Amino acid sequence: METAAIHKIGEKCLVCEMNKENGIHLWNQFLCTECEREIINTDPEDEQYQYYLEKLKSISLPTKNVKAKM
């Protein structure tokens, strides 16, 4: 009997949506090195900048139940 193993290579990038091995985590999302570099080097006046902003806005931050101390 033959078994097949599926190996996931890297993680799916938030921006380019490709599996990449190198990058950073922004809370619960992965951003590949190439997209990180593109974001850093994109002028805010460039129309591509808005695309990156929309992708980054999709990152959901955790909410915390904080009880006030009395």
mmCIF file of C-alpha atoms in Angstrom:
data_model
loop_
_atom_site.group_PDB
_atom_site.id
_atom_site.type_symbol
_atom_site.label_atom_id
_atom_site.label_comp_id
_atom_site.label_asym_id
_atom_site.label_seq_id
_atom_site.Cartn_x
_atom_site.Cartn_y
_atom_site.Cartn_z
ATOM 1 C CA MET A 1 0.000 0.000 0.000
ATOM 2 C CA GLU A 2 1.369 3.370 -0.991
ATOM 3 C CA THR A 3 0.782 6.510 1.045
ATOM 4 C CA ALA A 4 1.047 10.012 -0.275
ATOM 5 C CA ALA A 5 2.099 12.931 1.852
ATOM 6 C CA ILE A 6 1.075 16.442 0.988
ATOM 7 C CA HIS A 7 3.587 19.015 2.152
ATOM 8 C CA LYS A 8 2.564 22.616 2.468
ATOM 9 C CA ILE A 9 5.355 24.848 1.268
ATOM 10 C CA GLY A 10 5.399 28.145 3.101
ATOM 11 C CA GLU A 11 2.345 30.193 3.973
ATOM 12 C CA LYS A 12 -0.221 32.034 1.886
ATOM 13 C CA CYS A 13 0.610 35.731 1.576
ATOM 14 C CA LEU A 14 -2.153 38.190 2.427
ATOM 15 C CA VAL A 15 -1.361 40.360 -0.612
ATOM 16 C CA CYS A 16 -0.233 38.143 -3.506
ATOM 17 C CA GLU A 17 -2.054 35.052 -2.173
ATOM 18 C CA MET A 18 0.840 32.791 -3.142
ATOM 19 C CA ASN A 19 2.551 30.302 -0.851
ATOM 20 C CA LYS A 20 5.910 31.724 0.168
ATOM 21 C CA GLU A 21 8.513 30.632 2.684
ATOM 22 C CA ASN A 22 9.944 34.000 3.711
ATOM 23 C CA GLY A 23 8.062 36.888 5.222
ATOM 24 C CA ILE A 24 6.614 38.393 8.363
ATOM 25 C CA HIS A 25 3.469 37.921 10.422
ATOM 26 C CA LEU A 26 1.188 40.875 11.030
ATOM 27 C CA TRP A 27 -0.931 39.617 13.881
ATOM 28 C CA ASN A 28 -2.686 36.613 12.330
ATOM 29 C CA GLN A 29 -1.696 37.131 8.684
ATOM 30 C CA PHE A 30 1.439 36.349 6.698
ATOM 31 C CA LEU A 31 3.069 38.918 4.394
ATOM 32 C CA CYS A 32 5.790 37.628 2.074
ATOM 33 C CA THR A 33 9.103 39.440 1.769
ATOM 34 C CA GLU A 34 8.409 40.504 -1.815
ATOM 35 C CA CYS A 35 5.059 42.116 -0.972
ATOM 36 C CA GLU A 36 6.513 43.727 2.143
ATOM 37 C CA ARG A 37 9.212 45.299 -0.028
ATOM 38 C CA GLU A 38 6.630 46.489 -2.584
ATOM 39 C CA ILE A 39 4.497 48.096 0.124
ATOM 40 C CA ILE A 40 7.493 49.872 1.640
ATOM 41 C CA ASN A 41 8.634 51.200 -1.742
ATOM 42 C CA THR A 42 5.202 52.273 -3.026
ATOM 43 C CA ASP A 43 4.532 55.995 -2.970
ATOM 44 C CA PRO A 44 1.292 56.894 -1.156
ATOM 45 C CA GLU A 45 0.221 58.804 -4.282
ATOM 46 C CA ASP A 46 0.492 55.623 -6.381
ATOM 47 C CA GLU A 47 -2.857 53.899 -7.058
ATOM 48 C CA GLN A 48 -1.308 50.558 -6.020
ATOM 49 C CA TYR A 49 -0.945 51.986 -2.497
ATOM 50 C CA GLN A 50 -4.740 51.913 -2.018
ATOM 51 C CA TYR A 51 -4.775 48.247 -3.006
ATOM 52 C CA TYR A 52 -2.190 47.476 -0.320
ATOM 53 C CA LEU A 53 -4.155 49.470 2.267
ATOM 54 C CA GLU A 54 -7.314 47.485 1.550
ATOM 55 C CA LYS A 55 -5.435 44.202 1.906
ATOM 56 C CA LEU A 56 -3.883 45.321 5.197
ATOM 57 C CA LYS A 57 -7.270 46.472 6.524
ATOM 58 C CA SER A 58 -8.468 42.881 6.297
ATOM 59 C CA ILE A 59 -6.218 41.929 9.207
ATOM 60 C CA SER A 60 -8.478 41.384 12.181
ATOM 61 C CA LEU A 61 -7.031 42.346 15.514
ATOM 62 C CA PRO A 62 -8.053 40.461 18.615
ATOM 63 C CA THR A 63 -10.646 41.951 20.879
ATOM 64 C CA LYS A 64 -10.098 41.743 24.564
ATOM 65 C CA ASN A 65 -12.701 41.649 27.284
ATOM 66 C CA VAL A 66 -11.321 44.099 29.787
ATOM 67 C CA LYS A 67 -13.170 44.558 33.049
ATOM 68 C CA ALA A 68 -12.717 47.838 34.829
ATOM 69 C CA LYS A 69 -11.164 47.523 38.266
ATOM 70 C CA MET A 70 -12.977 49.359 41.020
#
